[in-house]
Coordinates of C-alpha atoms and ligand atoms in Angstrom, one line a residue:
M20 CA 0.0 0.0 0.0
A21 CA 1.5 3.4 -1.0
V22 CA 2.1 5.8 1.9
I23 CA 1.8 9.5 1.3
R24 CA 4.6 11.2 3.3
D25 CA 5.2 14.8 4.2
V26 CA 1.5 15.7 4.0
M27 CA 0.0 16.0 7.5
P28 CA -3.4 14.6 8.2
A29 CA -6.0 17.2 9.3
F30 CA -6.3 17.9 13.0
D31 CA -7.7 20.6 15.2
L32 CA -4.9 22.8 16.5
L33 CA -5.5 24.0 20.1
Q34 CA -3.2 26.6 21.6
P35 CA -3.8 27.1 25.4
E36 CA -2.0 29.8 27.3
S37 CA -1.9 28.2 30.7
A38 CA -0.9 24.7 31.9
G39 CA -4.3 24.4 33.5
D40 CA -6.1 25.0 30.2
A41 CA -3.7 22.6 28.5
Q42 CA -4.5 19.9 30.9
K43 CA -8.3 20.6 30.6
L44 CA -8.1 20.2 26.8
L45 CA -6.0 17.0 27.1
Q46 CA -8.5 15.5 29.5
Q47 CA -11.4 16.6 27.4
H48 CA -10.0 14.9 24.2
G49 CA -8.3 11.9 25.9
S50 CA -6.6 9.5 23.5
D51 CA -7.6 11.6 20.5
A52 CA -5.2 14.4 21.7
W53 CA -1.5 14.8 21.1
V54 CA 0.8 17.1 23.2
M55 CA 3.0 19.1 21.0
A56 CA 6.1 20.8 22.5
G57 CA 8.9 21.7 20.1
G58 CA 7.5 19.3 17.4
M59 CA 10.9 17.6 16.6
D60 CA 9.5 14.2 17.3
S61 CA 5.8 15.0 16.9
L62 CA 6.1 16.4 13.4
D63 CA 7.8 13.3 12.1
W64 CA 5.0 11.1 13.2
L65 CA 2.4 13.5 11.7
K66 CA 4.1 14.1 8.4
D67 CA 4.6 10.3 7.9
R68 CA 0.9 9.8 8.7
I69 CA 1.8 7.1 11.2
K70 CA 0.0 8.8 14.1
K71 CA -3.2 10.6 13.3
P72 CA -4.5 12.5 16.4
G73 CA -7.7 14.5 15.9
V74 CA -6.5 17.3 18.2
L75 CA -3.0 18.8 18.7
V76 CA -2.5 20.6 22.0
D77 CA 0.4 23.0 21.2
L78 CA 2.2 24.1 24.4
S79 CA 4.3 26.8 22.8
G80 CA 2.1 29.6 24.2
V81 CA 2.2 28.4 27.8
E82 CA 4.8 30.7 29.3
E83 CA 4.6 29.2 32.8
L84 CA 6.1 25.9 31.4
K85 CA 9.2 27.7 30.2
G86 CA 12.4 28.6 32.0
V87 CA 14.8 27.6 34.8
R88 CA 13.9 28.6 38.4
A89 CA 15.8 28.3 41.6
T90 CA 13.9 26.4 44.3
G91 CA 14.6 26.0 48.0
D92 CA 16.3 22.7 47.0
G93 CA 18.0 23.0 43.7
V94 CA 16.3 24.0 40.4
E95 CA 13.1 23.4 38.6
I96 CA 13.2 23.4 34.8
G97 CA 9.9 23.9 33.0
A98 CA 9.0 21.2 30.5
M99 CA 8.9 23.7 27.7
T100 CA 12.4 25.0 28.3
T101 CA 14.5 24.6 25.1
L102 CA 17.7 22.5 25.2
T103 CA 19.7 25.5 24.0
E104 CA 18.5 27.5 27.0
I105 CA 19.4 24.7 29.4
A106 CA 22.9 24.3 27.8
N107 CA 23.5 28.0 28.1
H108 CA 22.0 28.6 31.5
P109 CA 24.8 29.9 33.9
G110 CA 23.3 28.1 37.0
I111 CA 22.9 24.8 35.2
R112 CA 26.4 25.1 33.7
K113 CA 27.9 25.9 37.2
N114 CA 26.0 23.4 39.3
Y115 CA 24.6 20.7 37.0
G116 CA 27.2 20.7 34.2
L117 CA 26.3 17.1 33.6
L118 CA 22.9 18.1 32.2
A119 CA 24.4 21.0 30.2
Q120 CA 26.9 18.6 28.6
A121 CA 24.3 16.0 27.8
V122 CA 21.8 18.5 26.1
E123 CA 24.7 20.2 24.2
L124 CA 25.3 16.8 22.5
V125 CA 21.6 16.4 21.3
A126 CA 21.1 16.6 17.6
S127 CA 22.1 20.0 15.9
P128 CA 21.9 23.6 17.1
Q129 CA 18.7 24.2 15.1
I130 CA 17.0 21.2 16.7
R131 CA 18.2 22.2 20.2
N132 CA 16.8 25.7 19.7
Q133 CA 13.4 24.2 19.1
A134 CA 13.4 21.0 21.1
T135 CA 12.3 21.1 24.8
L136 CA 13.4 19.2 27.8
G137 CA 9.9 17.7 28.3
G138 CA 9.9 16.6 24.7
N139 CA 13.4 15.2 24.8
V140 CA 12.6 12.9 27.8
S141 CA 9.1 12.0 26.3
Q142 CA 10.2 11.3 22.8
D143 CA 9.4 7.9 21.3
V144 CA 11.8 5.1 20.3
R145 CA 13.7 5.4 17.0
C146 CA 13.3 1.8 15.6
W147 CA 12.8 2.3 11.9
Y148 CA 10.3 -0.5 11.6
Y149 CA 8.0 1.0 14.2
R150 CA 8.5 4.5 12.9
G151 CA 7.9 3.4 9.4
G152 CA 4.5 2.1 10.3
W153 CA 5.3 -1.6 10.3
P154 CA 2.8 -3.5 12.4
C155 CA 5.2 -4.6 15.1
Y156 CA 4.4 -5.5 18.7
R157 CA 4.8 -1.9 19.8
A158 CA 2.4 -0.8 17.2
G159 CA -0.2 -3.4 18.2
G160 CA 1.0 -6.2 15.9
N161 CA 2.5 -9.6 16.7
I162 CA 6.1 -9.5 15.5
C163 CA 9.3 -7.6 16.2
F164 CA 10.8 -7.0 12.7
A165 CA 14.1 -5.9 14.1
D166 CA 14.6 -9.2 16.0
T167 CA 14.4 -11.6 13.0
P168 CA 17.3 -13.2 11.1
V169 CA 17.2 -10.4 8.5
G170 CA 16.2 -7.6 10.9
R171 CA 18.4 -4.5 11.1
N172 CA 19.2 -4.2 14.7
R173 CA 22.7 -2.6 15.0
E174 CA 21.3 0.2 17.2
H175 CA 19.0 -1.9 19.3
A176 CA 18.9 -3.3 22.8
I177 CA 21.3 -5.6 24.6
F178 CA 19.2 -5.5 27.8
G179 CA 15.5 -5.6 28.7
A180 CA 14.1 -6.9 25.4
N181 CA 10.6 -8.2 25.8
R182 CA 9.1 -8.6 22.3
C183 CA 10.3 -5.1 21.5
V184 CA 14.1 -4.5 21.1
A185 CA 14.0 -0.7 20.4
V186 CA 16.1 1.4 22.7
H187 CA 15.3 4.7 24.5
P188 CA 17.1 7.4 22.5
S189 CA 17.3 10.4 24.8
D190 CA 20.6 12.0 25.7
S191 CA 19.2 14.1 28.6
V192 CA 17.7 11.3 30.5
P193 CA 20.8 9.5 31.8
A194 CA 22.1 12.8 33.1
L195 CA 18.8 13.5 34.8
I196 CA 18.8 10.0 36.4
A197 CA 22.4 10.5 37.6
L198 CA 21.3 13.9 39.1
D199 CA 18.4 12.2 40.9
A200 CA 15.9 14.4 39.1
K201 CA 12.2 14.3 39.8
F202 CA 9.5 14.6 37.1
V203 CA 6.4 16.6 37.9
V204 CA 3.3 15.2 36.1
Q205 CA -0.2 16.6 36.2
T206 CA -2.8 13.8 36.0
S207 CA -6.6 13.7 36.4
G208 CA -6.0 12.5 40.0
G209 CA -3.7 15.5 40.8
E210 CA 0.1 16.1 40.7
R211 CA 2.5 13.2 40.8
V212 CA 6.2 13.6 41.4
V213 CA 8.3 10.6 40.4
D214 CA 11.9 9.7 40.3
A215 CA 13.4 10.2 36.9
E216 CA 13.9 6.4 36.3
D217 CA 10.3 5.7 37.3
Y218 CA 8.9 8.0 34.5
F219 CA 9.8 5.3 31.9
V220 CA 7.9 2.1 31.1
G221 CA 9.4 -1.0 29.6
P222 CA 7.7 -3.4 27.2
E223 CA 7.3 -6.0 29.9
D224 CA 4.9 -3.6 31.6
D225 CA 3.2 -2.0 28.6
I226 CA 4.6 -2.4 25.1
T227 CA 2.5 0.4 23.7
R228 CA 3.9 3.1 26.0
I229 CA 7.4 4.5 26.6
N230 CA 6.6 6.4 29.7
M231 CA 4.0 6.6 32.5
L232 CA 1.9 9.3 30.8
R233 CA -1.7 8.3 30.2
P234 CA -4.1 10.3 27.9
G235 CA -4.8 13.6 29.6
D236 CA -1.5 13.7 31.5
L237 CA 1.0 16.6 31.2
L238 CA 4.6 16.7 32.2
T239 CA 5.1 20.2 33.6
A240 CA 8.6 20.3 35.1
I241 CA 11.7 18.5 36.1
R242 CA 13.3 19.2 39.4
I243 CA 17.0 18.6 40.2
P244 CA 17.9 18.5 43.9
A245 CA 20.7 20.6 45.4
A246 CA 22.2 17.4 46.8
W247 CA 24.1 16.8 43.5
A248 CA 25.0 20.4 42.7
G249 CA 28.7 20.7 41.9
A250 CA 29.4 17.0 42.2
R251 CA 31.9 15.1 40.1
F252 CA 30.3 14.5 36.7
Y253 CA 31.1 12.4 33.7
F254 CA 29.1 12.3 30.5
E255 CA 30.0 10.5 27.3
K256 CA 28.1 9.9 24.1
V257 CA 29.1 7.6 21.2
R258 CA 27.4 8.1 17.9
D259 CA 28.0 7.3 14.3
R260 CA 28.5 10.9 13.2
N261 CA 30.0 13.5 15.5
V262 CA 28.3 16.4 13.8
W263 CA 25.0 15.3 15.1
D264 CA 23.4 11.9 15.6
F265 CA 21.3 9.9 18.0
P266 CA 23.4 8.0 20.6
L267 CA 24.5 4.5 19.9
M268 CA 25.0 4.7 23.6
N269 CA 25.6 7.3 26.3
V270 CA 26.6 7.2 30.0
A271 CA 26.3 9.7 32.8
S272 CA 27.6 9.6 36.4
A273 CA 27.5 11.9 39.3
A274 CA 29.8 11.2 42.2
R275 CA 30.9 12.5 45.6
L276 CA 34.4 11.6 46.7
N277 CA 35.9 11.3 50.1
G278 CA 39.6 11.8 49.4
G279 CA 40.1 9.5 46.4
T280 CA 37.3 7.2 47.5
I281 CA 33.8 7.1 46.0
A282 CA 31.4 8.0 48.8
E283 CA 28.3 8.3 46.6
I284 CA 27.7 7.7 43.0
R285 CA 24.7 7.4 40.5
I286 CA 25.3 6.0 37.1
A287 CA 22.9 5.7 34.1
V288 CA 23.2 4.4 30.6
N289 CA 20.9 4.9 27.7
A290 CA 20.3 3.4 24.2
V291 CA 21.0 -0.1 25.6
S292 CA 17.5 -1.1 26.5
P293 CA 13.9 -0.1 25.9
R294 CA 13.9 2.0 29.1
P295 CA 16.9 4.0 30.4
M296 CA 19.0 2.0 32.8
R297 CA 20.2 3.0 36.2
L298 CA 23.1 0.8 37.2
Q299 CA 22.3 0.3 40.9
A300 CA 24.4 -2.9 41.2
V301 CA 27.4 -1.1 39.9
E302 CA 26.8 1.9 42.1
A303 CA 26.7 -0.4 45.2
A304 CA 29.9 -2.3 44.1
V305 CA 32.0 0.8 43.6
R306 CA 30.9 2.7 46.7
G307 CA 33.8 2.9 49.2
R308 CA 36.4 2.1 46.5
A309 CA 39.0 4.3 44.9
A310 CA 37.8 6.1 41.8
D311 CA 40.5 4.7 39.6
A312 CA 41.1 2.5 36.6
D313 CA 40.9 -0.8 38.6
T314 CA 37.5 0.1 40.1
G315 CA 36.4 1.3 36.6
E316 CA 37.5 -2.1 35.1
M317 CA 35.5 -4.0 37.7
A318 CA 32.5 -1.7 37.2
G319 CA 32.5 -2.1 33.4
K320 CA 32.6 -5.9 33.7
L321 CA 29.7 -5.9 36.2
A322 CA 27.7 -3.5 34.1
V323 CA 27.5 -5.9 31.1
E324 CA 26.7 -9.0 33.0
G325 CA 23.5 -10.5 31.5
A326 CA 23.7 -8.5 28.3
V327 CA 22.1 -10.4 25.3
P328 CA 23.2 -9.1 21.9
L329 CA 21.2 -9.3 18.8
Q330 CA 22.6 -10.3 15.4
Y331 CA 24.3 -7.0 14.6
N332 CA 24.9 -5.2 17.9
A333 CA 27.4 -7.3 19.9
Y334 CA 29.7 -4.3 19.7
K335 CA 27.5 -2.7 22.3
I336 CA 28.9 -5.0 25.0
P337 CA 32.5 -3.8 24.9
L338 CA 31.2 -0.3 24.3
M339 CA 29.2 -0.3 27.4
R340 CA 31.9 -2.0 29.4
N341 CA 34.3 0.8 28.4
L342 CA 31.9 3.7 28.9
V343 CA 31.0 2.5 32.4
K344 CA 34.6 2.0 33.2
R345 CA 35.4 5.6 32.2
A346 CA 32.3 6.9 34.0
V347 CA 33.6 5.4 37.2
A348 CA 37.3 6.1 36.8
G349 CA 36.4 9.6 35.4
A350 CA 34.8 10.5 38.7
G351 CA 38.3 10.6 40.2
Q352 CA 39.5 13.1 37.6
P353 CA 39.5 16.9 38.3
Q354 CA 36.1 18.4 37.2
G355 CA 36.1 19.4 33.6
S356 CA 38.5 16.7 32.4
S357 CA 35.6 14.7 31.0
T358 CA 35.0 17.5 28.5
L359 CA 33.2 17.2 25.2
A360 CA 36.6 17.6 23.4
S361 CA 38.0 14.5 25.1
N362 CA 35.0 12.5 24.0
A363 CA 36.2 12.4 20.4
L364 CA 39.5 11.0 21.5
A365 CA 37.9 8.6 23.9
Q366 CA 35.6 7.3 21.2
E367 CA 38.6 6.1 19.2
A368 CA 39.5 3.7 22.0
T369 CA 35.9 2.9 22.9
C370 CA 35.6 -0.5 21.4
R371 CA 39.2 -1.5 22.0
S372 CA 40.6 -2.8 25.3
Ligands
LIG165 C1 17.3 14.9 13.1 C2 17.1 14.6 14.5 C3 18.2 14.3 15.3 C4 18.0 14.0 16.7 N1 19.1 13.7 17.5 C5 18.9 13.5 18.8 C6 20.0 13.2 19.7 O1 21.2 13.2 19.3 N2 19.7 13.0 21.0 C7 18.5 13.1 21.5 O2 18.3 12.9 22.7 N3 17.4 13.4 20.7 C8 17.6 13.6 19.4 N4 16.6 13.9 18.6 C9 15.3 13.9 19.2 C10 14.9 15.3 19.6 O3 15.8 15.7 20.5 C11 13.6 15.1 20.3 O4 12.7 14.8 19.2 C12 13.2 16.4 20.9 O5 14.0 16.7 22.0 C13 11.8 16.4 21.3 O6 11.4 17.6 21.9 P1 10.3 18.5 21.4 O7 10.1 19.6 22.3 O8 10.5 18.8 19.9 O9 9.0 17.5 21.6 P2 7.9 17.0 20.6 O10 8.4 16.4 19.4 O11 6.9 18.1 20.5 O12 7.3 15.9 21.6 C14 7.9 14.7 21.8 C15 7.0 13.7 22.5 O13 6.8 14.1 23.8 C16 5.5 14.4 24.1 N5 5.5 15.6 25.0 C17 6.3 16.7 24.8 N6 6.2 17.5 25.8 C18 5.3 17.0 26.7 C19 4.8 17.4 27.9 N7 5.2 18.5 28.5 N8 3.9 16.6 28.5 C20 3.6 15.4 28.0 N9 4.0 14.9 26.8 C21 4.9 15.7 26.2 C22 4.8 14.6 22.8 O14 3.4 14.3 22.8 C23 5.6 13.7 21.9 O15 5.1 12.4 22.0 C24 16.7 14.2 17.2 C25 15.6 14.5 16.4 C26 15.8 14.7 15.1 C27 14.7 15.1 14.2

């Protein structure tokens, strides 16, 4: 059947000016409504006619959802704040440089000018079969086209596959998990504040959803607690093209050291499983140890235990081992040594050793 692309289906465009009105509209239209933030993911779905909502609730006029605000305990970032604003925000750069680094590596400058934090964390998976409209499990069918002998699965999951092998593609999410961020969601039952990692839903729980949002729900803000301000951070992203590209994998860590010893650490990896992974077993294993190459080595090996590669993505196992190794050992380096510039050099050695 021929598919007409780049011609959007008709929909009603609703442009509320307050979060309350946006939520009312979303609840009124339920599963027929689509939240549109910067449109960088949304417009692909609409132009390809894969998703056909009857109503688009455009949040671009809702000023209260934009901007970075100091709170009594850290910062609150409105869901409609652009990635560029976050990357350039002096307070974020000073205290939560991990997030600034992560969003600076998203896509291209033009996309970062338009894309919002709420949209980046809520974007859908990038499996081409699913996005191309193939009737896979995630789309309500009864097959995973990527996990067949002829499936293209070089970018797909090594953990957590459960019928669907697509990975979560966001760069901001592992940084937010490492920073112990909280997501603020308005639901019909009132406000819910959840830990970053609990925002995401794996295929074992509901294969048709990527996050906890139900029709009518709205993500309004993301809060980062002061506890991790100015900690030791490490972020690294590996991608096919350094100009701009989705992550083949990324890693984020936030650590507090006591002398050279790791007192506290949070580590998250993305693009390895359908939902972002926090590495709690690794965190527990390295706590109390020196932040050095030996501990990194041990952490990397532990991180990949249980990984199950598909036909074309076995390279992700040494890649993850090395990224986690550096995220742990990197916590012992002076702040700033895990810079973006060093990422390019690091990538050369990523799959070796
Ligand atoms: C060419 C290209 C390259 C890219 N490269 C990268 C990359 O390297 N790294 C990366 O992380 N991403 C990448 N992306 C993805 C891009 O960053 C995301 O699509 C973008 O951040 C989404 O933000 P948005 O504001 O445009 O959201 P939209 O596209 O408007 O929304 C995305 C999804 O989130 C939902 N949503 C948005 N805001 C809310 C809210 N407040 N409450 C509830 N639901 C909401 C929408 O309904 C939609 O389902 C790339 C995209 C493109 C097109």
